[in-house]
Coordinates of C-alpha atoms and ligand atoms in Angstrom, one line a residue:
Chain G
M29 CA 43.3 -6.1 14.3
D30 CA 39.7 -7.2 15.2
I31 CA 37.9 -8.5 12.3
K32 CA 34.0 -8.3 12.2
M33 CA 33.2 -9.7 8.7
K34 CA 35.4 -11.7 6.4
I35 CA 34.6 -12.1 2.7
E36 CA 36.5 -14.9 0.9
N37 CA 36.4 -15.7 -2.8
L38 CA 33.0 -14.1 -3.3
N39 CA 31.5 -14.5 -6.7
F40 CA 28.0 -13.1 -7.4
F41 CA 25.8 -13.7 -10.5
Y42 CA 22.6 -12.1 -11.8
G43 CA 21.7 -15.0 -14.1
E44 CA 24.5 -15.1 -16.6
L45 CA 26.0 -11.7 -15.5
Q46 CA 28.8 -12.0 -13.0
A47 CA 28.6 -8.9 -11.0
L48 CA 31.4 -9.7 -8.4
K49 CA 34.5 -11.7 -9.1
D50 CA 36.6 -13.4 -6.5
I51 CA 36.3 -10.7 -3.8
N52 CA 38.4 -11.0 -0.6
I53 CA 37.9 -8.4 2.1
E54 CA 38.3 -8.3 5.8
I55 CA 36.1 -5.7 7.5
E56 CA 37.6 -4.3 10.6
S57 CA 35.5 -4.0 13.8
K58 CA 34.3 -0.5 14.7
K59 CA 36.0 1.1 11.8
I60 CA 34.5 2.6 8.7
T61 CA 35.1 0.9 5.5
A62 CA 34.4 2.8 2.3
L63 CA 33.5 1.3 -1.0
I64 CA 34.4 3.4 -4.1
G65 CA 34.2 2.8 -7.8
P66 CA 32.4 3.9 -10.8
S67 CA 28.6 3.3 -11.3
G68 CA 27.9 -0.4 -12.1
C69 CA 31.2 -1.7 -10.7
G70 CA 29.2 -3.9 -8.1
K71 CA 29.3 -1.8 -4.9
S72 CA 25.6 -2.2 -4.3
T73 CA 25.7 -6.0 -5.2
F74 CA 28.5 -6.4 -2.7
I75 CA 26.8 -4.6 0.1
T76 CA 23.5 -6.4 -0.3
S77 CA 25.2 -9.6 -0.2
L78 CA 26.4 -8.9 3.3
N79 CA 22.9 -9.0 4.8
R80 CA 21.5 -11.2 2.1
M81 CA 19.1 -8.6 0.9
S82 CA 20.3 -10.0 -2.5
D83 CA 18.3 -13.2 -1.7
L84 CA 15.1 -11.2 -2.5
I85 CA 16.2 -10.8 -6.2
E86 CA 15.2 -13.8 -8.3
G87 CA 17.7 -15.7 -10.4
T88 CA 20.8 -14.7 -8.3
K89 CA 23.6 -17.0 -7.4
V90 CA 26.3 -16.5 -4.6
E91 CA 29.6 -18.5 -4.3
G92 CA 32.3 -18.1 -1.7
K93 CA 32.1 -17.6 2.0
I94 CA 31.0 -14.5 4.1
T95 CA 31.4 -14.7 7.9
L96 CA 30.0 -12.4 10.6
D97 CA 32.0 -13.0 13.9
G98 CA 33.3 -16.2 12.4
E99 CA 29.9 -17.7 11.5
D100 CA 29.0 -18.4 7.9
I101 CA 26.1 -16.3 6.9
H102 CA 25.0 -18.7 4.2
N103 CA 25.0 -21.7 6.7
S104 CA 21.6 -23.4 6.5
E105 CA 21.4 -22.9 10.4
V106 CA 21.4 -19.1 10.1
D107 CA 18.3 -17.1 10.4
V108 CA 18.3 -14.3 7.8
I109 CA 16.1 -12.4 10.2
E110 CA 18.7 -12.7 13.0
L111 CA 21.3 -11.8 10.4
R112 CA 19.4 -8.6 9.2
K113 CA 18.8 -7.7 12.9
Q114 CA 22.7 -7.6 13.4
V115 CA 23.5 -6.1 10.0
G116 CA 21.3 -3.1 9.5
M117 CA 21.1 -1.2 6.2
L118 CA 20.6 2.4 5.1
F119 CA 19.5 3.0 1.5
Q120 CA 20.4 5.8 -1.0
K121 CA 16.9 7.3 -0.9
P122 CA 15.6 7.8 2.6
N123 CA 12.7 5.4 2.9
P124 CA 10.7 6.0 6.2
F125 CA 7.6 4.0 6.5
P126 CA 4.4 6.0 6.1
K127 CA 3.9 5.9 9.9
S128 CA 4.7 8.4 12.7
I129 CA 8.3 9.1 13.7
Y130 CA 7.8 7.0 16.8
D131 CA 6.4 4.0 15.2
N132 CA 9.2 4.1 12.5
V133 CA 11.7 3.9 15.3
I134 CA 10.1 1.2 17.2
Y135 CA 9.3 -1.0 14.2
G136 CA 12.5 -3.2 14.9
P137 CA 12.4 -3.4 18.6
K138 CA 8.6 -4.2 18.6
R139 CA 9.1 -7.1 16.3
Y140 CA 12.2 -8.5 18.1
G141 CA 10.1 -9.0 21.2
G142 CA 7.2 -7.2 22.8
K143 CA 8.6 -4.4 24.9
R144 CA 6.7 -2.3 27.4
K145 CA 5.8 1.4 26.5
V146 CA 8.4 2.8 28.9
E147 CA 11.2 0.7 27.3
L148 CA 10.0 1.7 23.9
D149 CA 10.0 5.4 24.8
E150 CA 13.6 5.0 26.0
V151 CA 14.7 3.1 22.8
V152 CA 13.0 5.9 20.8
E153 CA 14.9 8.6 22.6
K154 CA 18.2 6.8 22.6
S155 CA 18.0 6.0 18.9
L156 CA 16.9 9.5 17.9
R157 CA 19.8 11.0 19.9
G158 CA 22.1 8.5 18.4
A159 CA 21.1 9.7 14.9
A160 CA 21.2 13.4 16.0
L161 CA 17.7 13.9 15.3
W162 CA 16.1 14.0 18.8
D163 CA 16.2 17.8 19.5
E164 CA 14.5 18.4 16.1
V165 CA 11.7 16.0 16.5
K166 CA 11.2 15.4 20.2
D167 CA 7.9 17.6 20.2
K168 CA 6.5 15.8 17.3
L169 CA 7.1 12.2 17.7
H170 CA 3.6 11.2 16.7
Q171 CA 3.5 13.2 13.5
S172 CA 4.1 11.4 10.2
A173 CA 7.6 10.8 9.3
L174 CA 6.9 12.1 5.7
M175 CA 6.6 15.5 7.2
L176 CA 10.4 15.6 7.8
S177 CA 12.9 17.0 5.4
G178 CA 14.9 14.6 3.2
G179 CA 18.0 14.9 5.6
Q180 CA 15.9 14.4 8.5
Q181 CA 14.1 11.4 7.0
Q182 CA 17.6 9.9 6.3
R183 CA 18.6 10.5 10.0
L184 CA 15.3 8.9 11.0
C185 CA 16.2 5.9 8.9
I186 CA 19.6 5.7 10.8
A187 CA 17.7 5.9 14.1
R188 CA 15.3 3.1 12.9
C189 CA 18.4 0.9 12.2
L190 CA 20.0 1.8 15.5
A191 CA 16.8 0.9 17.5
A192 CA 17.2 -2.6 16.1
Q193 CA 20.6 -2.7 18.0
P194 CA 22.8 -3.9 15.0
E195 CA 26.4 -4.5 15.1
V196 CA 27.2 -3.7 11.5
L197 CA 25.6 -0.7 9.5
L198 CA 25.5 -1.1 5.7
M199 CA 25.1 2.2 3.9
D200 CA 24.5 2.5 0.1
E201 CA 25.3 6.0 -0.8
P202 CA 23.3 7.4 2.1
T203 CA 23.9 11.0 1.3
S204 CA 23.7 11.1 -2.4
A205 CA 20.0 12.3 -2.4
L206 CA 20.7 15.0 0.2
D207 CA 21.8 18.6 0.1
P208 CA 25.4 19.5 1.3
L209 CA 24.1 20.6 4.7
S210 CA 22.2 17.5 5.5
T211 CA 25.2 15.5 4.1
L212 CA 27.5 17.3 6.6
K213 CA 25.1 16.5 9.5
I214 CA 25.3 12.9 8.6
E215 CA 28.9 12.8 8.1
E216 CA 29.4 14.4 11.5
L217 CA 27.4 11.4 13.0
F218 CA 29.9 8.9 11.7
D219 CA 32.6 9.6 14.2
E220 CA 30.1 9.0 17.1
L221 CA 28.6 5.9 15.3
K222 CA 31.8 4.1 14.8
K223 CA 32.4 3.9 18.6
N224 CA 29.7 1.4 18.6
Y225 CA 29.2 -0.1 15.2
T226 CA 31.2 -1.4 12.3
I227 CA 30.2 0.6 9.3
I228 CA 30.4 -0.3 5.6
I229 CA 29.6 2.7 3.3
V230 CA 29.3 2.9 -0.5
T231 CA 30.0 6.3 -1.7
H232 CA 30.5 7.8 -5.1
S233 CA 32.2 10.8 -3.5
M234 CA 35.9 10.1 -3.1
Q235 CA 36.2 13.2 -1.0
Q236 CA 33.5 11.7 1.4
A237 CA 35.4 8.5 1.5
A238 CA 38.6 10.3 2.3
R239 CA 37.0 12.4 5.0
I240 CA 35.3 9.7 7.0
S241 CA 36.7 6.3 6.4
D242 CA 39.5 4.3 8.0
N243 CA 39.7 1.7 5.2
T244 CA 38.9 2.0 1.5
A245 CA 38.1 -0.6 -1.2
F246 CA 38.2 0.3 -4.7
F247 CA 36.1 -1.8 -7.1
L248 CA 36.1 -1.9 -10.9
N249 CA 34.0 -4.0 -13.1
G250 CA 33.2 -6.4 -10.4
E251 CA 36.6 -6.9 -9.2
L252 CA 38.3 -5.5 -6.1
I253 CA 41.3 -3.6 -7.4
E254 CA 42.7 -2.3 -4.2
F255 CA 42.0 -2.4 -0.5
G256 CA 43.9 -0.8 2.4
K257 CA 44.1 2.0 4.8
T258 CA 42.3 5.1 3.3
T259 CA 45.3 7.3 3.8
S260 CA 47.8 5.0 2.1
L261 CA 45.3 4.2 -0.7
Y262 CA 44.9 7.8 -1.4
M263 CA 48.4 9.0 -0.9
K264 CA 50.4 6.3 -2.5
P265 CA 48.0 3.8 -4.4
V266 CA 49.7 0.6 -5.4
N267 CA 47.6 -0.1 -8.5
S268 CA 47.8 2.3 -11.4
L269 CA 44.0 2.0 -12.0
T270 CA 43.4 3.2 -8.5
E271 CA 45.6 6.2 -9.1
E272 CA 43.8 7.0 -12.3
Y273 CA 40.5 6.8 -10.5
I274 CA 41.3 8.9 -7.5
T275 CA 43.0 11.5 -9.5
G276 CA 39.8 11.7 -11.5
R277 CA 41.3 10.6 -14.8
F278 CA 38.4 8.3 -15.6
G279 CA 35.0 7.2 -14.5
Chain P
M17 CA 4.9 42.6 -38.3
R18 CA 4.5 39.8 -35.9
T19 CA 2.1 40.4 -32.9
L20 CA 1.3 38.7 -29.8
H21 CA -2.4 39.7 -30.1
K22 CA -5.3 37.3 -30.5
S23 CA -6.3 36.9 -34.2
K24 CA -9.6 35.7 -35.3
N25 CA -8.3 32.9 -37.3
K26 CA -10.1 29.6 -38.1
Y27 CA -8.0 27.7 -35.4
N28 CA -9.4 29.9 -32.6
L29 CA -12.9 29.3 -34.0
K30 CA -12.6 25.6 -34.3
E31 CA -11.2 25.5 -30.8
S32 CA -14.0 27.5 -29.4
I33 CA -16.6 25.3 -31.1
I34 CA -15.1 22.1 -29.6
V35 CA -15.0 23.6 -26.1
K36 CA -18.8 24.5 -26.5
I37 CA -19.7 21.0 -27.7
L38 CA -17.8 19.4 -24.7
Y39 CA -19.4 21.9 -22.4
V40 CA -23.0 20.7 -23.6
F41 CA -22.0 17.2 -23.1
A42 CA -20.8 17.8 -19.5
S43 CA -24.0 19.8 -18.8
I44 CA -26.2 17.0 -20.0
S45 CA -25.0 14.6 -17.4
I46 CA -25.4 17.3 -14.7
L47 CA -28.7 18.2 -15.9
T48 CA -29.9 14.7 -15.9
T49 CA -28.7 14.1 -12.3
I50 CA -30.6 17.2 -11.2
A51 CA -33.7 16.1 -13.1
I52 CA -33.5 12.7 -11.5
V53 CA -33.2 14.2 -8.0
V54 CA -36.1 16.8 -8.6
T55 CA -38.5 14.1 -9.8
L56 CA -37.6 11.9 -6.9
L57 CA -38.1 14.6 -4.4
E58 CA -41.3 15.9 -6.0
E59 CA -43.0 12.6 -5.8
T60 CA -41.6 11.8 -2.3
I61 CA -43.0 15.1 -0.9
V62 CA -46.3 14.2 -2.4
F63 CA -46.1 10.8 -0.7
F64 CA -45.3 12.2 2.7
R65 CA -48.4 14.4 2.4
E66 CA -50.4 11.2 2.6
V67 CA -48.2 8.9 4.8
S68 CA -46.7 10.2 8.0
I69 CA -42.9 10.3 8.0
I70 CA -42.8 8.8 11.4
E71 CA -44.9 5.8 10.4
F72 CA -42.6 5.4 7.4
F73 CA -39.5 5.2 9.6
T74 CA -40.8 3.3 12.7
S75 CA -43.5 0.9 11.5
T76 CA -42.3 -2.6 11.0
K77 CA -45.1 -3.4 8.5
W78 CA -44.7 -2.9 4.8
T79 CA -47.9 -3.7 2.9
P80 CA -48.5 -0.8 0.5
T81 CA -50.5 -3.0 -2.0
L82 CA -52.6 -4.8 0.5
R83 CA -55.5 -3.6 2.6
P84 CA -55.0 -2.5 5.3
Q85 CA -52.1 -0.5 3.9
N86 CA -49.0 -0.1 6.0
F87 CA -46.0 2.0 5.1
G88 CA -43.2 1.0 7.4
V89 CA -40.0 1.0 5.5
L90 CA -37.9 -0.9 8.3
P91 CA -38.5 -4.4 6.7
L92 CA -37.1 -3.2 3.3
L93 CA -34.2 -1.4 5.2
T94 CA -33.3 -4.5 7.3
G95 CA -33.6 -6.7 4.2
T96 CA -31.2 -4.3 2.4
M97 CA -28.7 -4.1 5.2
M98 CA -28.6 -7.8 5.7
I99 CA -27.8 -8.3 2.1
A100 CA -25.2 -5.6 2.1
V101 CA -23.6 -6.7 5.3
G102 CA -23.7 -10.3 4.2
S103 CA -22.1 -9.6 1.0
C104 CA -19.4 -7.6 2.6
I105 CA -18.7 -10.4 5.0
V106 CA -17.9 -12.5 1.8
A107 CA -16.3 -9.9 -0.4
L108 CA -14.1 -8.1 2.3
P109 CA -11.9 -11.0 3.3
M110 CA -11.7 -12.6 -0.1
G111 CA -11.2 -9.2 -1.9
L112 CA -8.6 -8.0 0.5
G113 CA -6.9 -11.4 0.6
S114 CA -6.7 -11.5 -3.2
A115 CA -5.3 -8.0 -3.3
I116 CA -2.5 -8.9 -0.8
Y117 CA -1.9 -12.0 -2.6
L118 CA -1.6 -10.3 -6.0
S119 CA 0.5 -7.4 -4.8
E120 CA 2.7 -9.0 -2.3
Y121 CA 3.0 -12.7 -3.1
A122 CA 2.1 -13.6 -6.7
P123 CA 4.9 -14.0 -9.2
K124 CA 4.6 -11.4 -12.1
N125 CA 3.2 -14.0 -14.5
V126 CA 0.5 -15.2 -12.2
R127 CA -0.6 -11.5 -11.6
K128 CA -0.7 -10.9 -15.3
T129 CA -3.1 -13.8 -15.8
V130 CA -5.2 -13.3 -12.6
K131 CA -6.0 -9.7 -12.8
P132 CA -7.7 -9.9 -16.3
I133 CA -9.7 -12.9 -14.9
L134 CA -10.8 -10.8 -11.9
E135 CA -11.8 -8.2 -14.3
I136 CA -13.9 -10.5 -16.3
L137 CA -15.7 -11.7 -13.2
A138 CA -16.6 -8.1 -12.5
G139 CA -18.1 -7.9 -16.1
I140 CA -20.5 -10.8 -15.6
P141 CA -24.1 -9.4 -15.8
S142 CA -25.7 -9.5 -12.3
I143 CA -28.7 -11.5 -13.5
V144 CA -26.3 -14.4 -14.0
Y145 CA -25.2 -14.2 -10.4
G146 CA -28.8 -14.1 -9.5
F147 CA -29.5 -17.3 -11.2
F148 CA -26.3 -18.8 -9.8
A149 CA -27.6 -17.9 -6.3
L150 CA -31.1 -19.5 -7.0
T151 CA -30.0 -22.7 -8.8
F152 CA -26.6 -23.4 -7.1
I153 CA -26.1 -21.6 -3.8
T154 CA -29.6 -22.0 -2.4
P155 CA -29.7 -25.9 -3.0
L156 CA -26.3 -26.0 -1.4
L157 CA -27.4 -24.0 1.6
K158 CA -30.4 -26.2 1.8
T159 CA -28.5 -29.4 2.1
I160 CA -26.4 -27.9 4.9
L161 CA -29.2 -26.1 6.7
P162 CA -32.6 -27.7 5.8
E163 CA -34.6 -24.8 7.2
T164 CA -33.4 -22.6 4.4
Q165 CA -36.2 -21.1 2.3
V166 CA -36.3 -21.3 -1.4
F167 CA -35.8 -17.5 -1.6
N168 CA -33.4 -16.1 1.1
A169 CA -31.0 -13.5 2.1
A170 CA -27.9 -15.6 2.6
S171 CA -28.0 -17.0 -0.8
A172 CA -28.3 -13.6 -2.5
S173 CA -25.6 -12.1 -0.1
I174 CA -23.1 -14.8 -1.0
A175 CA -23.7 -14.3 -4.8
M176 CA -23.4 -10.6 -4.4
G177 CA -20.4 -11.0 -2.3
I178 CA -18.8 -13.0 -5.0
M179 CA -19.8 -10.3 -7.5
I180 CA -18.1 -7.4 -5.6
I181 CA -14.9 -9.3 -4.7
P182 CA -13.1 -7.9 -7.9
M183 CA -14.1 -4.4 -7.0
V184 CA -12.7 -4.7 -3.5
A185 CA -9.7 -6.6 -4.8
S186 CA -8.9 -4.3 -7.6
L187 CA -9.2 -1.0 -5.7
S188 CA -7.1 -2.3 -2.9
E189 CA -4.6 -3.9 -5.1
D190 CA -4.1 -0.7 -7.0
A191 CA -3.3 1.1 -3.7
M192 CA -0.9 -1.7 -2.6
M193 CA 1.0 -1.6 -5.9
A194 CA 1.4 2.1 -5.4
V195 CA 3.4 1.5 -2.2
P196 CA 7.0 2.1 -3.4
D197 CA 9.3 -0.9 -3.2
S198 CA 12.0 1.1 -1.3
I199 CA 9.6 0.9 1.8
R200 CA 9.3 -2.9 1.4
Q201 CA 13.2 -3.0 1.2
A202 CA 13.4 -1.1 4.5
A203 CA 11.2 -3.6 6.1
Y204 CA 13.1 -6.6 4.7
A205 CA 16.3 -5.0 5.8
L206 CA 15.0 -4.8 9.4
G207 CA 14.5 -8.6 9.2
S208 CA 10.8 -8.6 8.3
T209 CA 9.1 -11.7 6.7
R210 CA 6.9 -11.3 3.7
Q211 CA 3.9 -11.6 5.7
E212 CA 5.1 -8.8 8.1
V213 CA 5.7 -6.6 5.1
A214 CA 2.2 -7.4 3.8
L215 CA 0.3 -7.0 7.1
K216 CA 2.4 -4.4 9.0
I217 CA 3.6 -2.1 6.3
V218 CA 1.5 -2.4 3.1
V219 CA -1.9 -2.9 4.5
P220 CA -1.6 -0.1 7.1
A221 CA -0.3 2.2 4.4
T222 CA -3.3 1.5 2.2
L223 CA -5.9 1.5 5.0
S224 CA -7.9 4.5 3.5
S225 CA -8.0 3.0 0.1
I226 CA -9.1 -0.2 1.5
G227 CA -11.8 1.5 3.6
A228 CA -13.0 3.5 0.7
A229 CA -13.1 0.2 -1.4
F230 CA -15.3 -1.2 1.3
V231 CA -17.7 1.6 1.5
L232 CA -18.1 1.6 -2.2
A233 CA -18.6 -2.2 -2.2
F234 CA -21.3 -1.7 0.5
S235 CA -23.0 1.1 -1.4
R236 CA -22.9 -1.1 -4.5
A237 CA -24.6 -4.0 -2.6
I238 CA -27.2 -1.7 -1.3
G239 CA -28.1 -0.5 -4.8
E240 CA -27.8 -3.9 -6.6
T241 CA -31.1 -5.1 -7.9
M242 CA -31.0 -8.2 -10.2
I243 CA -29.6 -10.8 -7.7
V244 CA -31.9 -9.8 -4.9
A245 CA -35.0 -9.7 -7.2
I246 CA -34.3 -13.3 -8.4
A247 CA -32.8 -14.9 -5.2
A248 CA -33.8 -13.0 -2.1
G249 CA -37.6 -13.3 -2.2
Q250 CA -40.4 -10.8 -2.2
S251 CA -41.5 -11.0 1.5
P252 CA -41.0 -7.6 3.3
V253 CA -40.8 -9.1 6.8
F254 CA -39.0 -7.6 9.6
T255 CA -36.4 -10.3 10.3
L256 CA -32.7 -10.7 10.8
N257 CA -32.7 -14.5 9.9
P258 CA -30.5 -14.7 6.7
L259 CA -32.2 -18.0 5.7
D260 CA -35.6 -16.2 5.5
S261 CA -37.2 -14.8 2.4
I262 CA -36.9 -11.0 2.6
Q263 CA -37.3 -7.9 0.4
T264 CA -34.9 -5.2 -0.3
M265 CA -35.6 -1.6 -1.3
T266 CA -34.6 -2.4 -4.9
G267 CA -36.5 -5.7 -4.9
F268 CA -39.6 -3.8 -3.9
M269 CA -39.1 -1.3 -6.7
V270 CA -38.8 -4.0 -9.3
N271 CA -41.6 -5.7 -8.0
I272 CA -44.0 -2.7 -8.2
S273 CA -42.6 -1.6 -11.6
L274 CA -43.4 -5.1 -13.0
G275 CA -47.0 -5.0 -11.5
D276 CA -49.9 -3.3 -12.8
I277 CA -49.9 -0.3 -10.4
Q278 CA -51.7 2.7 -11.7
Q279 CA -49.7 5.9 -12.0
G280 CA -50.6 8.5 -9.4
T281 CA -51.8 6.2 -6.8
I282 CA -50.2 6.0 -3.4
E283 CA -48.8 2.6 -4.1
Y284 CA -47.1 4.1 -7.2
K285 CA -45.7 6.9 -5.1
T286 CA -44.1 4.5 -2.6
V287 CA -41.5 3.6 -5.3
F288 CA -40.3 7.2 -5.3
A289 CA -40.2 7.5 -1.5
V290 CA -38.0 4.2 -1.4
A291 CA -36.0 5.3 -4.3
A292 CA -35.3 8.7 -2.5
L293 CA -34.1 6.8 0.5
L294 CA -31.9 4.5 -1.5
F295 CA -30.5 7.5 -3.2
A296 CA -29.7 9.3 0.0
I297 CA -28.0 6.2 1.5
T298 CA -25.8 5.4 -1.4
F299 CA -25.1 9.2 -1.9
V300 CA -24.0 9.4 1.7
M301 CA -21.8 6.2 1.3
N302 CA -20.0 7.5 -1.7
M303 CA -19.3 10.8 -0.2
T304 CA -17.9 8.9 2.8
A305 CA -15.7 6.9 0.6
K306 CA -14.4 10.2 -1.0
A307 CA -13.9 11.8 2.3
I308 CA -12.0 8.9 3.6
V309 CA -9.6 9.0 0.6
N310 CA -9.2 12.8 0.9
R311 CA -8.7 12.8 4.6
Y312 CA -6.2 10.2 4.7
K313 CA -4.1 10.8 1.7
E314 CA -1.6 7.9 1.0
E315 CA 1.8 9.6 0.3
Y316 CA 5.1 8.1 0.3
Ligands
ADP404 N1 18.7 -6.8 -10.0 C1 19.7 -6.9 -11.0 N2 19.4 -7.7 -12.1 C2 20.4 -7.8 -13.1 N3 21.6 -7.2 -13.0 C3 21.8 -6.3 -12.0 C4 20.8 -6.1 -11.0 N4 21.5 -5.2 -10.0 C5 22.7 -4.8 -10.6 N5 22.9 -5.5 -11.7 C6 24.1 -5.5 -12.6 O1 25.1 -5.8 -11.7 C7 26.2 -5.0 -11.9 C8 26.6 -4.2 -10.7 O2 25.6 -3.3 -10.3 P1 25.6 -2.7 -8.9 O3 26.0 -3.5 -7.8 O4 24.3 -2.0 -8.7 O5 26.7 -1.5 -9.1 P2 27.0 -0.1 -8.3 O6 26.2 -0.1 -7.1 O7 28.5 -0.1 -8.1 O8 26.6 1.1 -9.2 C9 25.9 -3.9 -13.1 O9 26.3 -4.4 -14.3 C10 24.3 -4.0 -12.9 O10 23.7 -3.8 -14.3
MG405 MG1 24.7 1.2 -6.4

């Protein structure tokens, strides 16, 4: 088993409030890991601590160790910019920049080193194809990204992540603001994406987690209750709380 | 039986009276505007019966109160533009800088204290800025550049620039604050620094508001009177040297209004011609600002 990220004894505090309690998870390389659990259980907190987006919130404190390819991401030598380049993130609500489709995709590549126009054109096509959006937008690359539908915007955000050539993709309920058809389109993408990327996805839909993920982690009140292969977690959960949650008896 | 038909009860009557009163109020302001424009135009037309419009716009001599009389508005126009450009050179970077700082960098409590202070700055009467220019900025300029005249364009420009900083800052900052945080988050997640978020995301997203704030600031500087009347001088000379004494369109109008020029004379009518020109310029600028905002809507 190839481990991409390893989280050891992670505690996370918002001031006095402890949002994560002693979390230990190993994230498998080029697999999809789903995080499930009721609202407020710490899924977003967990995922934002993996690319240190949580650094942006004042008054937070992190304890424990998170490694990416064996390197501690909290090491003072680590450049958060480099970290976020390798660990891309997709948000709940599509958030394209108020720029053209083209400019959205090249935002990352452009800032990681001045590329020539032809190279950028290539990156744009490749990333948009990777996000299954190319055919829909290839004739209007220079139109505003805000003209796109919600589902298209979210796929554009995926393309924008891919263009930055990450290794890990974090997704915080990426389809919860989308209609079922757009959701399906994005779910269909996952099989393709996991050939090249390690994906960690928060979802409040257990069906979605069951459909797409290889491993599943169940969180409750800031604690990791159960973690394992998605099939075994759903078929024969070890913890009774997990069983109650997946059978819909609470939350 | 209950009915959906209108009844002539007292509520309807009260409502219709209120609507009529409001209508009258609204009409008064529109009528006043129309009356001003009509008066301006009337006197301006009379003026141009006596003075050639070509002379007005091409001659570089402006001596309407001296013999021989010259009616070339260019010195006033360059004086005005020099002041407007000068004050924008001061107000633009400082206003934009403050807006970026307040919206992207300042901690909440700093923003809470600085914003009201900016608004106070905007409320200081312009005559105060005029004296500030004359008694503080001009002597300062003189120690650095001894050839500075007692009354000069630079000093008035700097004071006016300071006066319009809050306007530029506050309009730009409002637009920047309207940029949703989710977009900043996206940029941070792509590894952006704070500075990149400010300059590559927020500023481009609010460019049309910033542009409009600019045009409005420029227009404000063109129409401002007190500072230039006090600190810029009363010499309508055709110059581009900011250290020289100049006269602006507004400065000229104040000057004539304070003098003992007889009503109905050509000297008197020049005021209306200059006022009409001033009105036309500021009108066009304000329309431009509106057009920019409408043309490039900031949506997220
Ligand atoms: N910025 C914040 N400041 C303070 N508390 C927060 C913040 N964000 C989340 N929390 C708290 O941390 C806990 C976990 O929240 P979150 O990670 O958003 O849960 P989830 O994503 O599973 O719904 C909740 O109790 C929430 O109120
Ligand atoms: Mg959440």
